[in-house]
Amino acid sequence: LWTSRQPDQRLPESSDVLHSLVDQSVDHPFSRKGYEHFYDGEKNTGYLSWRLRIMSRKNRATRSQQAVPATVPQAQGPNRPRSAPTVPHQLDGDACREALSFLVHSPDEASVFEKMRITLQHHQDLVRDPQQTADVFKTFPRFLDIKGLLTQDFLLLFGTETACKMFEKWDTAFKIKIIKEAKHLTQSTELCRLLNAAETLEENDDTRWDSDMASLLLLLYLLPPTAGRKRTTISPSDAVDKMVHFHKSCCSIDEHLGEERVNNPTSTLGAFDKLFKSHYVFNLSYEESLVQLYTFVQTTVYNIDINTTDESPRIRELRAKLLN
């Protein structure tokens, strides 16, 4: 009797199956008689009929949920777990702890680079552990005083070909075309300044940007910031401050110029390259207002996870324009 099917209306109420139920009733103060039969065969109504309809709907919903298993969203970009194709033999246990102690105190940079190579897995496990990620610079303090360690980690994670793509492709494949596309946008004062700086080889006093940085910032106009989870939008000019900050070098102009003659100064393109790579080395999420820009750089410039990354139509459209 208790199935998900409705009772057969042709079944007489006097039958042995329903007789004991039909003769009973439940209180129903809003009905004409003040009560309701468990089942009325002529009208196919009553408590029993209503209850079976409810059970039938629940059974259909359960079968539907079982037929379509829930999918867990896959982590994107820097937060996506990945195996390093070029990682050397990794230390663990006491050997790893000994290497970490050596890293903290060794003045020999070559030895530090080698120890960092063979403890990369420990470093990656650390930054992906929510309980320990804040201690990464306590465990690996040499990231703060030896240049090149971040680049080495990224190279081990992705290989030489991927690590070099920004410098190899920006000037030849992207920069000029990005400037051309930006000229088709509605021209604001700030956009005109960036376009002027992007087409000028020397640093522009009007914007403080050199050509490379100005062309990168044009992407914020071609791929405007989205509202994201906070549901608040910001303008491309405001998003600039989310990506670039100026800091005083705390030295005189003469000291700075003298240092430049000895060391090759870091270009703005090189600075952005390190900024992007730091997301992957330290498992950092993209700044929400810069997700469009970083995702474009990730998939289109570095070709990282291009077939598995969720991209907006704007990103796909801009890539098609630039590469064709």
PDB file of C-alpha atoms in Angstrom:
ATOM      1  CA  LEU A   1       0.000   0.000   0.000  1.00  0.00           C
ATOM      2  CA  TRP A   2       2.760   2.496   0.915  1.00  0.00           C
ATOM      3  CA  THR A   3       4.321   2.986  -2.468  1.00  0.00           C
ATOM      4  CA  SER A   4       5.052   6.136  -4.421  1.00  0.00           C
ATOM      5  CA  ARG A   5       2.131   5.414  -6.727  1.00  0.00           C
ATOM      6  CA  GLN A   6      -1.316   6.947  -6.325  1.00  0.00           C
ATOM      7  CA  PRO A   7      -4.097   4.528  -5.342  1.00  0.00           C
ATOM      8  CA  ASP A   8      -6.149   3.221  -8.244  1.00  0.00           C
ATOM      9  CA  GLN A   9      -9.354   5.233  -8.381  1.00  0.00           C
ATOM     10  CA  ARG A  10     -11.166   2.147  -9.670  1.00  0.00           C
ATOM     11  CA  LEU A  11     -10.360   0.252  -6.472  1.00  0.00           C
ATOM     12  CA  PRO A  12     -13.618   0.105  -4.416  1.00  0.00           C
ATOM     13  CA  GLU A  13     -13.435   1.648  -1.001  1.00  0.00           C
ATOM     14  CA  SER A  14     -15.056  -1.455   0.418  1.00  0.00           C
ATOM     15  CA  SER A  15     -12.125  -3.654  -0.590  1.00  0.00           C
ATOM     16  CA  ASP A  16     -10.221  -5.442   2.123  1.00  0.00           C
ATOM     17  CA  VAL A  17      -7.097  -3.397   1.411  1.00  0.00           C
ATOM     18  CA  LEU A  18      -8.593   0.081   2.000  1.00  0.00           C
ATOM     19  CA  HIS A  19     -11.616  -0.686   4.124  1.00  0.00           C
ATOM     20  CA  SER A  20      -9.924  -0.055   7.469  1.00  0.00           C
ATOM     21  CA  LEU A  21      -8.513   3.301   6.262  1.00  0.00           C
ATOM     22  CA  VAL A  22     -11.546   4.669   4.436  1.00  0.00           C
ATOM     23  CA  ASP A  23     -13.773   4.278   7.460  1.00  0.00           C
ATOM     24  CA  GLN A  24     -11.372   6.452   9.470  1.00  0.00           C
ATOM     25  CA  SER A  25     -10.911  10.193   9.238  1.00  0.00           C
ATOM     26  CA  VAL A  26      -8.662  13.021  10.441  1.00  0.00           C
ATOM     27  CA  ASP A  27      -9.751  16.364  11.806  1.00  0.00           C
ATOM     28  CA  HIS A  28      -9.888  19.107   9.170  1.00  0.00           C
ATOM     29  CA  PRO A  29     -11.537  22.219  10.678  1.00  0.00           C
ATOM     30  CA  PHE A  30     -11.575  24.096   7.356  1.00  0.00           C
ATOM     31  CA  SER A  31     -13.495  21.372   5.482  1.00  0.00           C
ATOM     32  CA  ARG A  32     -17.273  21.377   5.015  1.00  0.00           C
ATOM     33  CA  LYS A  33     -17.834  18.458   7.417  1.00  0.00           C
ATOM     34  CA  GLY A  34     -15.006  19.288   9.852  1.00  0.00           C
ATOM     35  CA  TYR A  35     -13.123  16.118   8.999  1.00  0.00           C
ATOM     36  CA  GLU A  36     -11.366  14.477   6.027  1.00  0.00           C
ATOM     37  CA  HIS A  37     -11.364  10.869   4.916  1.00  0.00           C
ATOM     38  CA  PHE A  38      -8.016   9.167   4.649  1.00  0.00           C
ATOM     39  CA  TYR A  39      -8.924   8.435   1.051  1.00  0.00           C
ATOM     40  CA  ASP A  40     -11.900   9.329  -1.127  1.00  0.00           C
ATOM     41  CA  GLY A  41     -11.955   6.961  -4.096  1.00  0.00           C
ATOM     42  CA  GLU A  42     -14.375   9.017  -6.170  1.00  0.00           C
ATOM     43  CA  LYS A  43     -12.401  12.253  -5.985  1.00  0.00           C
ATOM     44  CA  ASN A  44      -8.927  10.760  -5.472  1.00  0.00           C
ATOM     45  CA  THR A  45      -8.416  13.047  -2.471  1.00  0.00           C
ATOM     46  CA  GLY A  46      -7.725  12.675   1.212  1.00  0.00           C
ATOM     47  CA  TYR A  47      -4.779  12.475   3.544  1.00  0.00           C
ATOM     48  CA  LEU A  48      -3.480   9.228   2.051  1.00  0.00           C
ATOM     49  CA  SER A  49      -3.508  10.613  -1.501  1.00  0.00           C
ATOM     50  CA  TRP A  50      -1.752  13.812  -0.398  1.00  0.00           C
ATOM     51  CA  ARG A  51       0.887  11.852   1.526  1.00  0.00           C
ATOM     52  CA  LEU A  52       1.683   9.634  -1.453  1.00  0.00           C
ATOM     53  CA  ARG A  53       2.119  12.660  -3.727  1.00  0.00           C
ATOM     54  CA  ILE A  54       4.642  14.150  -1.269  1.00  0.00           C
ATOM     55  CA  MET A  55       6.567  10.874  -1.072  1.00  0.00           C
ATOM     56  CA  SER A  56       6.621  10.612  -4.876  1.00  0.00           C
ATOM     57  CA  ARG A  57       8.150  14.092  -5.212  1.00  0.00           C
ATOM     58  CA  LYS A  58      10.799  13.336  -2.584  1.00  0.00           C
ATOM     59  CA  ASN A  59      11.731  10.078  -4.336  1.00  0.00           C
ATOM     60  CA  ARG A  60      12.142  11.879  -7.675  1.00  0.00           C
ATOM     61  CA  ALA A  61      14.333  14.553  -6.048  1.00  0.00           C
ATOM     62  CA  THR A  62      16.499  11.878  -4.388  1.00  0.00           C
ATOM     63  CA  ARG A  63      16.973   9.999  -7.669  1.00  0.00           C
ATOM     64  CA  SER A  64      17.870  13.262  -9.419  1.00  0.00           C
ATOM     65  CA  GLN A  65      20.533  14.088  -6.817  1.00  0.00           C
ATOM     66  CA  GLN A  66      21.997  10.590  -7.068  1.00  0.00           C
ATOM     67  CA  ALA A  67      22.109  10.733 -10.863  1.00  0.00           C
ATOM     68  CA  VAL A  68      24.137  13.979 -10.924  1.00  0.00           C
ATOM     69  CA  PRO A  69      27.030  13.757  -8.444  1.00  0.00           C
ATOM     70  CA  ALA A  70      28.119  17.035  -6.915  1.00  0.00           C
ATOM     71  CA  THR A  71      31.289  18.444  -8.424  1.00  0.00           C
ATOM     72  CA  VAL A  72      33.888  20.165  -6.283  1.00  0.00           C
ATOM     73  CA  PRO A  73      35.254  23.330  -7.935  1.00  0.00           C
ATOM     74  CA  GLN A  74      38.890  22.830  -8.914  1.00  0.00           C
ATOM     75  CA  ALA A  75      41.422  25.277  -7.535  1.00  0.00           C
ATOM     76  CA  GLN A  76      42.584  27.772 -10.160  1.00  0.00           C
ATOM     77  CA  GLY A  77      45.844  29.538 -10.924  1.00  0.00           C
ATOM     78  CA  PRO A  78      48.426  29.723  -8.129  1.00  0.00           C
ATOM     79  CA  ASN A  79      46.247  27.704  -5.713  1.00  0.00           C
ATOM     80  CA  ARG A  80      46.061  24.662  -7.958  1.00  0.00           C
ATOM     81  CA  PRO A  81      48.143  21.701  -6.682  1.00  0.00           C
ATOM     82  CA  ARG A  82      50.799  20.721  -9.197  1.00  0.00           C
ATOM     83  CA  SER A  83      53.829  18.478  -9.461  1.00  0.00           C
ATOM     84  CA  ALA A  84      57.170  19.980 -10.409  1.00  0.00           C
ATOM     85  CA  PRO A  85      58.627  18.375 -13.565  1.00  0.00           C
ATOM     86  CA  THR A  86      62.255  19.379 -12.943  1.00  0.00           C
ATOM     87  CA  VAL A  87      62.585  18.956  -9.159  1.00  0.00           C
ATOM     88  CA  PRO A  88      65.788  17.176  -8.059  1.00  0.00           C
ATOM     89  CA  HIS A  89      65.931  14.587  -5.279  1.00  0.00           C
ATOM     90  CA  GLN A  90      64.246  16.089  -2.214  1.00  0.00           C
ATOM     91  CA  LEU A  91      65.395  15.868   1.396  1.00  0.00           C
ATOM     92  CA  ASP A  92      63.110  14.812   4.238  1.00  0.00           C
ATOM     93  CA  GLY A  93      63.320  13.997   7.935  1.00  0.00           C
ATOM     94  CA  ASP A  94      66.579  14.809   9.728  1.00  0.00           C
ATOM     95  CA  ALA A  95      68.388  15.577   6.464  1.00  0.00           C
ATOM     96  CA  CYS A  96      65.792  18.245   5.635  1.00  0.00           C
ATOM     97  CA  ARG A  97      65.978  19.809   9.113  1.00  0.00           C
ATOM     98  CA  GLU A  98      69.773  19.926   8.867  1.00  0.00           C
ATOM     99  CA  ALA A  99      69.568  21.657   5.473  1.00  0.00           C
ATOM    100  CA  LEU A 100      67.100  24.224   6.835  1.00  0.00           C
ATOM    101  CA  SER A 101      69.453  25.053   9.688  1.00  0.00           C
ATOM    102  CA  PHE A 102      72.316  25.434   7.207  1.00  0.00           C
ATOM    103  CA  LEU A 103      70.234  27.802   5.057  1.00  0.00           C
ATOM    104  CA  VAL A 104      69.689  30.241   7.905  1.00  0.00           C
ATOM    105  CA  HIS A 105      73.367  30.770   8.696  1.00  0.00           C
ATOM    106  CA  SER A 106      75.381  30.023   5.543  1.00  0.00           C
ATOM    107  CA  PRO A 107      77.143  32.994   3.853  1.00  0.00           C
ATOM    108  CA  ASP A 108      77.826  30.903   0.730  1.00  0.00           C
ATOM    109  CA  GLU A 109      75.145  31.829  -1.832  1.00  0.00           C
ATOM    110  CA  ALA A 110      75.942  28.912  -4.146  1.00  0.00           C
ATOM    111  CA  SER A 111      75.364  26.472  -1.287  1.00  0.00           C
ATOM    112  CA  VAL A 112      72.145  28.263  -0.338  1.00  0.00           C
ATOM    113  CA  PHE A 113      70.820  27.906  -3.898  1.00  0.00           C
ATOM    114  CA  GLU A 114      71.598  24.177  -3.847  1.00  0.00           C
ATOM    115  CA  LYS A 115      69.955  23.611  -0.444  1.00  0.00           C
ATOM    116  CA  MET A 116      66.881  25.515  -1.623  1.00  0.00           C
ATOM    117  CA  ARG A 117      66.674  23.232  -4.661  1.00  0.00           C
ATOM    118  CA  ILE A 118      66.638  20.047  -2.595  1.00  0.00           C
ATOM    119  CA  THR A 119      64.133  21.389  -0.030  1.00  0.00           C
ATOM    120  CA  LEU A 120      61.621  22.744  -2.578  1.00  0.00           C
ATOM    121  CA  GLN A 121      58.986  20.140  -1.698  1.00  0.00           C
ATOM    122  CA  HIS A 122      59.170  21.110   1.977  1.00  0.00           C
ATOM    123  CA  HIS A 123      58.749  24.740   0.993  1.00  0.00           C
ATOM    124  CA  GLN A 124      55.711  23.923  -1.169  1.00  0.00           C
ATOM    125  CA  ASP A 125      54.137  21.833   1.595  1.00  0.00           C
ATOM    126  CA  LEU A 126      54.673  24.744   3.992  1.00  0.00           C
ATOM    127  CA  VAL A 127      52.963  27.393   1.858  1.00  0.00           C
ATOM    128  CA  ARG A 128      49.982  25.101   1.184  1.00  0.00           C
ATOM    129  CA  ASP A 129      49.401  24.407   4.874  1.00  0.00           C
ATOM    130  CA  PRO A 130      47.057  27.100   6.268  1.00  0.00           C
ATOM    131  CA  GLN A 131      48.507  26.581   9.736  1.00  0.00           C
ATOM    132  CA  GLN A 132      52.120  27.149   8.664  1.00  0.00           C
ATOM    133  CA  THR A 133      52.077  29.346   5.568  1.00  0.00           C
ATOM    134  CA  ALA A 134      52.623  32.532   7.613  1.00  0.00           C
ATOM    135  CA  ASP A 135      55.969  31.117   8.837  1.00  0.00           C
ATOM    136  CA  VAL A 136      57.493  30.641   5.390  1.00  0.00           C
ATOM    137  CA  PHE A 137      59.996  33.508   5.788  1.00  0.00           C
ATOM    138  CA  LYS A 138      60.980  32.255   9.242  1.00  0.00           C
ATOM    139  CA  THR A 139      61.804  28.829   7.834  1.00  0.00           C
ATOM    140  CA  PHE A 140      63.274  30.171   4.555  1.00  0.00           C
ATOM    141  CA  PRO A 141      64.607  33.651   5.436  1.00  0.00           C
ATOM    142  CA  ARG A 142      67.064  33.683   2.527  1.00  0.00           C
ATOM    143  CA  PHE A 143      64.210  34.610   0.180  1.00  0.00           C
ATOM    144  CA  LEU A 144      64.556  38.067   1.722  1.00  0.00           C
ATOM    145  CA  ASP A 145      68.270  38.676   1.181  1.00  0.00           C
ATOM    146  CA  ILE A 146      69.393  36.580  -1.816  1.00  0.00           C
ATOM    147  CA  LYS A 147      68.137  37.534  -5.262  1.00  0.00           C
ATOM    148  CA  GLY A 148      67.188  34.757  -7.644  1.00  0.00           C
ATOM    149  CA  LEU A 149      65.735  32.215  -5.203  1.00  0.00           C
ATOM    150  CA  LEU A 150      62.171  33.023  -6.201  1.00  0.00           C
ATOM    151  CA  THR A 151      63.053  32.671  -9.887  1.00  0.00           C
ATOM    152  CA  GLN A 152      64.758  29.332  -9.191  1.00  0.00           C
ATOM    153  CA  ASP A 153      61.660  27.945  -7.457  1.00  0.00           C
ATOM    154  CA  PHE A 154      59.387  29.016 -10.305  1.00  0.00           C
ATOM    155  CA  LEU A 155      61.779  27.513 -12.847  1.00  0.00           C
ATOM    156  CA  LEU A 156      61.761  24.195 -10.960  1.00  0.00           C
ATOM    157  CA  LEU A 157      57.963  24.221 -10.853  1.00  0.00           C
ATOM    158  CA  PHE A 158      57.355  25.061 -14.535  1.00  0.00           C
ATOM    159  CA  GLY A 159      60.604  24.631 -16.470  1.00  0.00           C
ATOM    160  CA  THR A 160      62.849  27.071 -18.327  1.00  0.00           C
ATOM    161  CA  GLU A 161      60.573  27.576 -21.334  1.00  0.00           C
ATOM    162  CA  THR A 162      57.650  28.824 -19.243  1.00  0.00           C
ATOM    163  CA  ALA A 163      59.834  30.874 -16.891  1.00  0.00           C
ATOM    164  CA  CYS A 164      61.252  32.933 -19.783  1.00  0.00           C
ATOM    165  CA  LYS A 165      58.035  33.688 -21.680  1.00  0.00           C
ATOM    166  CA  MET A 166      57.431  37.204 -20.338  1.00  0.00           C
ATOM    167  CA  PHE A 167      60.792  38.525 -21.543  1.00  0.00           C
ATOM    168  CA  GLU A 168      60.662  36.582 -24.800  1.00  0.00           C
ATOM    169  CA  LYS A 169      57.105  37.468 -25.860  1.00  0.00           C
ATOM    170  CA  TRP A 170      56.044  40.791 -24.333  1.00  0.00           C
ATOM    171  CA  ASP A 171      57.848  43.186 -26.687  1.00  0.00           C
ATOM    172  CA  THR A 172      57.477  41.072 -29.822  1.00  0.00           C
ATOM    173  CA  ALA A 173      54.009  39.513 -29.488  1.00  0.00           C
ATOM    174  CA  PHE A 174      51.935  41.644 -27.126  1.00  0.00           C
ATOM    175  CA  LYS A 175      53.077  45.184 -26.352  1.00  0.00           C
ATOM    176  CA  ILE A 176      52.429  46.885 -29.706  1.00  0.00           C
ATOM    177  CA  LYS A 177      49.112  45.077 -30.223  1.00  0.00           C
ATOM    178  CA  ILE A 178      47.901  45.984 -26.705  1.00  0.00           C
ATOM    179  CA  ILE A 179      48.633  49.655 -27.399  1.00  0.00           C
ATOM    180  CA  LYS A 180      46.728  49.389 -30.685  1.00  0.00           C
ATOM    181  CA  GLU A 181      43.683  47.808 -29.005  1.00  0.00           C
ATOM    182  CA  ALA A 182      43.694  50.401 -26.203  1.00  0.00           C
ATOM    183  CA  LYS A 183      43.452  53.209 -28.772  1.00  0.00           C
ATOM    184  CA  HIS A 184      39.981  51.933 -29.704  1.00  0.00           C
ATOM    185  CA  LEU A 185      38.687  52.484 -26.146  1.00  0.00           C
ATOM    186  CA  THR A 186      36.902  55.596 -24.936  1.00  0.00           C
ATOM    187  CA  GLN A 187      39.746  57.989 -24.217  1.00  0.00           C
ATOM    188  CA  SER A 188      39.950  59.275 -20.643  1.00  0.00           C
ATOM    189  CA  THR A 189      42.699  61.544 -19.320  1.00  0.00           C
ATOM    190  CA  GLU A 190      44.459  58.717 -17.482  1.00  0.00           C
ATOM    191  CA  LEU A 191      44.186  56.346 -20.456  1.00  0.00           C
ATOM    192  CA  CYS A 192      45.707  58.979 -22.772  1.00  0.00           C
ATOM    193  CA  ARG A 193      48.612  59.396 -20.370  1.00  0.00           C
ATOM    194  CA  LEU A 194      49.248  55.669 -20.293  1.00  0.00           C
ATOM    195  CA  LEU A 195      49.106  55.429 -24.077  1.00  0.00           C
ATOM    196  CA  ASN A 196      51.580  58.306 -24.374  1.00  0.00           C
ATOM    197  CA  ALA A 197      53.916  56.619 -21.870  1.00  0.00           C
ATOM    198  CA  ALA A 198      53.591  53.220 -23.557  1.00  0.00           C
ATOM    199  CA  GLU A 199      54.706  54.674 -26.897  1.00  0.00           C
ATOM    200  CA  THR A 200      57.645  56.550 -25.349  1.00  0.00           C
ATOM    201  CA  LEU A 201      60.911  54.693 -24.846  1.00  0.00           C
ATOM    202  CA  GLU A 202      62.029  56.754 -21.841  1.00  0.00           C
ATOM    203  CA  GLU A 203      60.200  57.096 -18.519  1.00  0.00           C
ATOM    204  CA  ASN A 204      57.349  59.573 -18.797  1.00  0.00           C
ATOM    205  CA  ASP A 205      57.396  62.398 -16.237  1.00  0.00           C
ATOM    206  CA  ASP A 206      53.658  62.900 -16.677  1.00  0.00           C
ATOM    207  CA  THR A 207      52.734  59.389 -15.457  1.00  0.00           C
ATOM    208  CA  ARG A 208      55.895  58.064 -13.743  1.00  0.00           C
ATOM    209  CA  TRP A 209      55.585  54.909 -15.887  1.00  0.00           C
ATOM    210  CA  ASP A 210      58.055  53.647 -18.419  1.00  0.00           C
ATOM    211  CA  SER A 211      56.903  52.045 -21.659  1.00  0.00           C
ATOM    212  CA  ASP A 212      56.768  48.455 -20.379  1.00  0.00           C
ATOM    213  CA  MET A 213      54.803  49.230 -17.221  1.00  0.00           C
ATOM    214  CA  ALA A 214      52.426  51.551 -19.064  1.00  0.00           C
ATOM    215  CA  SER A 215      51.628  48.822 -21.594  1.00  0.00           C
ATOM    216  CA  LEU A 216      50.954  46.355 -18.761  1.00  0.00           C
ATOM    217  CA  LEU A 217      48.628  48.835 -17.065  1.00  0.00           C
ATOM    218  CA  LEU A 218      46.699  49.239 -20.319  1.00  0.00           C
ATOM    219  CA  LEU A 219      45.456  45.705 -19.708  1.00  0.00           C
ATOM    220  CA  LEU A 220      43.432  47.079 -16.778  1.00  0.00           C
ATOM    221  CA  TYR A 221      41.456  49.135 -19.315  1.00  0.00           C
ATOM    222  CA  LEU A 222      41.130  46.324 -21.842  1.00  0.00           C
ATOM    223  CA  LEU A 223      40.178  43.863 -19.059  1.00  0.00           C
ATOM    224  CA  PRO A 224      38.373  46.041 -16.480  1.00  0.00           C
ATOM    225  CA  PRO A 225      38.209  44.840 -12.864  1.00  0.00           C
ATOM    226  CA  THR A 226      35.107  42.802 -12.027  1.00  0.00           C
ATOM    227  CA  ALA A 227      32.954  43.170  -8.927  1.00  0.00           C
ATOM    228  CA  GLY A 228      33.968  39.783  -7.515  1.00  0.00           C
ATOM    229  CA  ARG A 229      32.628  38.444  -4.206  1.00  0.00           C
ATOM    230  CA  LYS A 230      32.474  41.911  -2.597  1.00  0.00           C
ATOM    231  CA  ARG A 231      30.059  43.134  -5.302  1.00  0.00           C
ATOM    232  CA  THR A 232      31.831  46.487  -5.459  1.00  0.00           C
ATOM    233  CA  THR A 233      33.460  47.663  -8.666  1.00  0.00           C
ATOM    234  CA  ILE A 234      36.531  49.840  -8.953  1.00  0.00           C
ATOM    235  CA  SER A 235      37.831  51.767 -11.926  1.00  0.00           C
ATOM    236  CA  PRO A 236      40.919  50.701 -13.898  1.00  0.00           C
ATOM    237  CA  SER A 237      42.794  53.764 -12.595  1.00  0.00           C
ATOM    238  CA  ASP A 238      42.035  52.722  -8.992  1.00  0.00           C
ATOM    239  CA  ALA A 239      43.150  49.162  -9.752  1.00  0.00           C
ATOM    240  CA  VAL A 240      46.594  50.505 -10.690  1.00  0.00           C
ATOM    241  CA  ASP A 241      47.281  51.170  -7.014  1.00  0.00           C
ATOM    242  CA  LYS A 242      46.482  47.529  -6.270  1.00  0.00           C
ATOM    243  CA  MET A 243      49.371  46.406  -8.476  1.00  0.00           C
ATOM    244  CA  VAL A 244      52.116  49.058  -8.270  1.00  0.00           C
ATOM    245  CA  HIS A 245      53.479  51.083  -5.357  1.00  0.00           C
ATOM    246  CA  PHE A 246      56.409  53.478  -5.312  1.00  0.00           C
ATOM    247  CA  HIS A 247      58.849  53.298  -2.411  1.00  0.00           C
ATOM    248  CA  LYS A 248      61.682  55.683  -1.679  1.00  0.00           C
ATOM    249  CA  SER A 249      65.093  54.060  -1.959  1.00  0.00           C
ATOM    250  CA  CYS A 250      66.430  55.946   1.108  1.00  0.00           C
ATOM    251  CA  CYS A 251      69.594  57.045  -0.681  1.00  0.00           C
ATOM    252  CA  SER A 252      70.708  60.143  -2.525  1.00  0.00           C
ATOM    253  CA  ILE A 253      70.466  60.474  -6.310  1.00  0.00           C
ATOM    254  CA  ASP A 254      74.284  60.339  -6.597  1.00  0.00           C
ATOM    255  CA  GLU A 255      74.403  57.084  -4.601  1.00  0.00           C
ATOM    256  CA  HIS A 256      71.621  55.605  -6.714  1.00  0.00           C
ATOM    257  CA  LEU A 257      73.315  56.533 -10.007  1.00  0.00           C
ATOM    258  CA  GLY A 258      76.619  55.131  -8.754  1.00  0.00           C
ATOM    259  CA  GLU A 259      74.943  51.862  -7.840  1.00  0.00           C
ATOM    260  CA  GLU A 260      73.295  51.627 -11.269  1.00  0.00           C
ATOM    261  CA  ARG A 261      76.695  51.794 -12.964  1.00  0.00           C
ATOM    262  CA  VAL A 262      77.810  48.734 -10.985  1.00  0.00           C
ATOM    263  CA  ASN A 263      74.604  46.653 -11.011  1.00  0.00           C
ATOM    264  CA  ASN A 264      72.036  46.203 -13.739  1.00  0.00           C
ATOM    265  CA  PRO A 265      68.901  47.966 -12.501  1.00  0.00           C
ATOM    266  CA  THR A 266      65.705  45.939 -12.293  1.00  0.00           C
ATOM    267  CA  SER A 267      63.334  46.850 -15.120  1.00  0.00           C
ATOM    268  CA  THR A 268      59.641  47.331 -14.477  1.00  0.00           C
ATOM    269  CA  LEU A 269      58.936  44.327 -16.702  1.00  0.00           C
ATOM    270  CA  GLY A 270      61.333  42.295 -14.561  1.00  0.00           C
ATOM    271  CA  ALA A 271      59.615  43.525 -11.401  1.00  0.00           C
ATOM    272  CA  PHE A 272      56.202  42.475 -12.722  1.00  0.00           C
ATOM    273  CA  ASP A 273      57.640  39.108 -13.782  1.00  0.00           C
ATOM    274  CA  LYS A 274      58.755  38.484 -10.177  1.00  0.00           C
ATOM    275  CA  LEU A 275      55.442  39.737  -8.810  1.00  0.00           C
ATOM    276  CA  PHE A 276      53.523  37.282 -10.984  1.00  0.00           C
ATOM    277  CA  LYS A 277      55.830  34.358 -10.164  1.00  0.00           C
ATOM    278  CA  SER A 278      55.608  35.022  -6.422  1.00  0.00           C
ATOM    279  CA  HIS A 279      51.938  33.979  -6.542  1.00  0.00           C
ATOM    280  CA  TYR A 280      52.978  30.462  -7.570  1.00  0.00           C
ATOM    281  CA  VAL A 281      56.052  30.162  -5.377  1.00  0.00           C
ATOM    282  CA  PHE A 282      54.169  31.271  -2.226  1.00  0.00           C
ATOM    283  CA  ASN A 283      50.662  29.977  -3.106  1.00  0.00           C
ATOM    284  CA  LEU A 284      49.106  33.462  -3.150  1.00  0.00           C
ATOM    285  CA  SER A 285      45.657  34.166  -4.596  1.00  0.00           C
ATOM    286  CA  TYR A 286      45.334  36.900  -7.187  1.00  0.00           C
ATOM    287  CA  GLU A 287      44.141  40.268  -5.885  1.00  0.00           C
ATOM    288  CA  GLU A 288      40.399  40.233  -6.580  1.00  0.00           C
ATOM    289  CA  SER A 289      40.375  43.433  -8.633  1.00  0.00           C
ATOM    290  CA  LEU A 290      43.314  42.161 -10.739  1.00  0.00           C
ATOM    291  CA  VAL A 291      42.022  38.649 -11.492  1.00  0.00           C
ATOM    292  CA  GLN A 292      41.253  39.525 -15.116  1.00  0.00           C
ATOM    293  CA  LEU A 293      44.749  40.890 -15.737  1.00  0.00           C
ATOM    294  CA  TYR A 294      46.587  38.085 -13.936  1.00  0.00           C
ATOM    295  CA  THR A 295      44.507  35.352 -15.584  1.00  0.00           C
ATOM    296  CA  PHE A 296      45.264  36.829 -19.008  1.00  0.00           C
ATOM    297  CA  VAL A 297      48.993  36.921 -18.223  1.00  0.00           C
ATOM    298  CA  GLN A 298      48.845  33.378 -16.811  1.00  0.00           C
ATOM    299  CA  THR A 299      47.148  31.723 -19.768  1.00  0.00           C
ATOM    300  CA  THR A 300      48.127  33.937 -22.688  1.00  0.00           C
ATOM    301  CA  VAL A 301      51.687  35.021 -21.866  1.00  0.00           C
ATOM    302  CA  TYR A 302      53.002  32.145 -19.723  1.00  0.00           C
ATOM    303  CA  ASN A 303      50.608  29.507 -21.154  1.00  0.00           C
ATOM    304  CA  ILE A 304      49.962  28.042 -17.684  1.00  0.00           C
ATOM    305  CA  ASP A 305      46.852  25.809 -17.398  1.00  0.00           C
ATOM    306  CA  ILE A 306      45.414  27.361 -20.541  1.00  0.00           C
ATOM    307  CA  ASN A 307      43.034  24.426 -21.179  1.00  0.00           C
ATOM    308  CA  THR A 308      41.803  24.052 -17.599  1.00  0.00           C
ATOM    309  CA  THR A 309      41.428  27.650 -16.385  1.00  0.00           C
ATOM    310  CA  ASP A 310      38.051  29.385 -16.151  1.00  0.00           C
ATOM    311  CA  GLU A 311      38.382  32.509 -18.309  1.00  0.00           C
ATOM    312  CA  SER A 312      35.928  35.311 -18.935  1.00  0.00           C
ATOM    313  CA  PRO A 313      34.721  35.964 -22.506  1.00  0.00           C
ATOM    314  CA  ARG A 314      36.696  39.256 -22.419  1.00  0.00           C
ATOM    315  CA  ILE A 315      39.970  37.392 -21.895  1.00  0.00           C
ATOM    316  CA  ARG A 316      39.282  34.904 -24.689  1.00  0.00           C
ATOM    317  CA  GLU A 317      38.234  37.691 -27.044  1.00  0.00           C
ATOM    318  CA  LEU A 318      41.342  39.801 -26.326  1.00  0.00           C
ATOM    319  CA  ARG A 319      43.641  36.789 -26.791  1.00  0.00           C
ATOM    320  CA  ALA A 320      42.023  36.021 -30.134  1.00  0.00           C
ATOM    321  CA  LYS A 321      42.596  39.622 -31.278  1.00  0.00           C
ATOM    322  CA  LEU A 322      46.230  39.716 -30.153  1.00  0.00           C
ATOM    323  CA  LEU A 323      47.259  36.342 -31.542  1.00  0.00           C
ATOM    324  CA  ASN A 324      45.540  36.631 -34.919  1.00  0.00           C
TER     325      ASN A 324
END
